[in-house]
């Protein structure tokens, strides 16, 4: 059995229903979809996404990339993307594992591995040809779910191997840049983390810039260059996506969800929700409830 087929087998063994599922390893998620999905906005954490079966397109602004079992997706900083599963069926479901990047582990690995100084002109979102060694390591990581007693000891070792293989790959310079304190990407990553921590409260750009170690004007310019959004637009996406989750997962009403994420005006919440998701809250949630897995899977 080839490596990618082996990864598909182990994912399918642990995910028998469509959706995105957390695992006993906090940085590992498994995703299954049994049908193509509608375009779904979401914030993708800095992560490696390996499709074992099926295919998907992700977009940021006007830029789109397609990845499948022969190509993996690497997201170097948390980005607001629109994802659409384009190849999936009950007989051959879309199967994917998502491994969030541990930037502290990456920085430690950089110190021991060494290498060239980082560059700032590389894409923070990219699709690359599959690496058999990377697939093999991912298969072993997911396979630990069969032996949960081994996770604590072995998962950090395999994660470190995966980061090493990324670091020596075609995107190694970008990862070095993200993990290097004081680099623009590292600063923007800190700004993103600050916004995500308090997305439901008003933010002051001066405060976010100070946390990132940048001037407000520099933050605005570099933040938009990387995420295709201003910091306030980014916060708005976080609010709307959390409101959507509250309505789907917890049965909150639109007004309750809107207030919970920081909106004071129900009409403004409904207007901005429709602009992002293509339908007013009630219509969108009814659509998701008809086909929840296809609409919500990453």
PDB file of N, CA, C and O in Angstrom, residues 1 20 62 94 124 126 129 151 158 162 173 197 207 238 276 278 290:
ATOM      1  N   UNK A   1       0.850  -1.197   0.000  1.00  0.00           N
ATOM      2  CA  UNK A   1       0.000   0.000   0.000  1.00  0.00           C
ATOM      3  C   UNK A   1       0.886   1.247   0.000  1.00  0.00           C
ATOM      4  O   UNK A   1       1.811   1.356   0.802  1.00  0.00           O
ATOM      5  N   UNK A  20     -15.339  18.078  10.916  1.00  0.00           N
ATOM      6  CA  UNK A  20     -13.967  18.290  11.368  1.00  0.00           C
ATOM      7  C   UNK A  20     -13.891  17.863  12.831  1.00  0.00           C
ATOM      8  O   UNK A  20     -14.681  18.313  13.660  1.00  0.00           O
ATOM      9  N   UNK A  62      -8.409  37.478  -4.307  1.00  0.00           N
ATOM     10  CA  UNK A  62      -8.519  36.964  -5.677  1.00  0.00           C
ATOM     11  C   UNK A  62      -7.577  35.788  -5.939  1.00  0.00           C
ATOM     12  O   UNK A  62      -7.560  35.247  -7.032  1.00  0.00           O
ATOM     13  N   UNK A  94     -13.858  12.888   0.999  1.00  0.00           N
ATOM     14  CA  UNK A  94     -12.718  13.774   1.198  1.00  0.00           C
ATOM     15  C   UNK A  94     -12.144  13.481   2.580  1.00  0.00           C
ATOM     16  O   UNK A  94     -12.861  13.492   3.589  1.00  0.00           O
ATOM     17  N   UNK A 124       2.852  33.313   2.120  1.00  0.00           N
ATOM     18  CA  UNK A 124       2.472  32.713   3.397  1.00  0.00           C
ATOM     19  C   UNK A 124       1.403  31.644   3.212  1.00  0.00           C
ATOM     20  O   UNK A 124       1.036  30.962   4.157  1.00  0.00           O
ATOM     21  N   UNK A 126       0.718  28.460   0.446  1.00  0.00           N
ATOM     22  CA  UNK A 126       1.261  27.800  -0.727  1.00  0.00           C
ATOM     23  C   UNK A 126       0.867  26.342  -0.804  1.00  0.00           C
ATOM     24  O   UNK A 126       0.558  25.707   0.204  1.00  0.00           O
ATOM     25  N   UNK A 129       4.159  20.014  -4.063  1.00  0.00           N
ATOM     26  CA  UNK A 129       4.052  18.573  -4.365  1.00  0.00           C
ATOM     27  C   UNK A 129       4.288  17.737  -3.124  1.00  0.00           C
ATOM     28  O   UNK A 129       5.148  18.059  -2.297  1.00  0.00           O
ATOM     29  N   UNK A 151       0.918   8.284  22.796  1.00  0.00           N
ATOM     30  CA  UNK A 151       0.838   9.653  22.273  1.00  0.00           C
ATOM     31  C   UNK A 151       1.762  10.607  23.024  1.00  0.00           C
ATOM     32  O   UNK A 151       2.508  11.390  22.419  1.00  0.00           O
ATOM     33  N   UNK A 158       7.372  12.960  16.538  1.00  0.00           N
ATOM     34  CA  UNK A 158       6.923  12.931  15.141  1.00  0.00           C
ATOM     35  C   UNK A 158       6.589  14.340  14.668  1.00  0.00           C
ATOM     36  O   UNK A 158       6.885  14.707  13.521  1.00  0.00           O
ATOM     37  N   UNK A 162       8.136  16.290  11.448  1.00  0.00           N
ATOM     38  CA  UNK A 162       7.337  16.955  10.416  1.00  0.00           C
ATOM     39  C   UNK A 162       7.809  18.391  10.224  1.00  0.00           C
ATOM     40  O   UNK A 162       7.996  18.862   9.092  1.00  0.00           O
ATOM     41  N   UNK A 173      12.454  28.821   4.062  1.00  0.00           N
ATOM     42  CA  UNK A 173      12.827  30.209   4.326  1.00  0.00           C
ATOM     43  C   UNK A 173      11.658  30.988   4.917  1.00  0.00           C
ATOM     44  O   UNK A 173      11.842  31.826   5.804  1.00  0.00           O
ATOM     45  N   UNK A 197      -7.322  37.005  20.576  1.00  0.00           N
ATOM     46  CA  UNK A 197      -7.571  36.851  22.018  1.00  0.00           C
ATOM     47  C   UNK A 197      -8.751  37.693  22.486  1.00  0.00           C
ATOM     48  O   UNK A 197      -9.466  37.311  23.404  1.00  0.00           O
ATOM     49  N   UNK A 207      -2.738  49.788  20.536  1.00  0.00           N
ATOM     50  CA  UNK A 207      -2.432  48.717  21.488  1.00  0.00           C
ATOM     51  C   UNK A 207      -1.942  47.459  20.760  1.00  0.00           C
ATOM     52  O   UNK A 207      -0.990  46.806  21.200  1.00  0.00           O
ATOM     53  N   UNK A 238     -13.498  37.290  12.355  1.00  0.00           N
ATOM     54  CA  UNK A 238     -13.490  36.453  13.546  1.00  0.00           C
ATOM     55  C   UNK A 238     -14.833  36.504  14.259  1.00  0.00           C
ATOM     56  O   UNK A 238     -15.364  35.472  14.693  1.00  0.00           O
ATOM     57  N   UNK A 276     -20.662  38.430   4.262  1.00  0.00           N
ATOM     58  CA  UNK A 276     -19.602  37.422   4.332  1.00  0.00           C
ATOM     59  C   UNK A 276     -20.080  36.046   3.892  1.00  0.00           C
ATOM     60  O   UNK A 276     -19.400  35.362   3.123  1.00  0.00           O
ATOM     61  N   UNK A 278     -23.130  35.210   2.405  1.00  0.00           N
ATOM     62  CA  UNK A 278     -23.998  35.128   1.235  1.00  0.00           C
ATOM     63  C   UNK A 278     -25.471  34.973   1.523  1.00  0.00           C
ATOM     64  O   UNK A 278     -26.274  34.809   0.604  1.00  0.00           O
ATOM     65  N   UNK A 290     -29.198  21.565   6.928  1.00  0.00           N
ATOM     66  CA  UNK A 290     -29.587  20.567   5.936  1.00  0.00           C
ATOM     67  C   UNK A 290     -28.406  19.682   5.584  1.00  0.00           C
ATOM     68  O   UNK A 290     -28.525  18.465   5.440  1.00  0.00           O
TER      69      UNK A 290
END
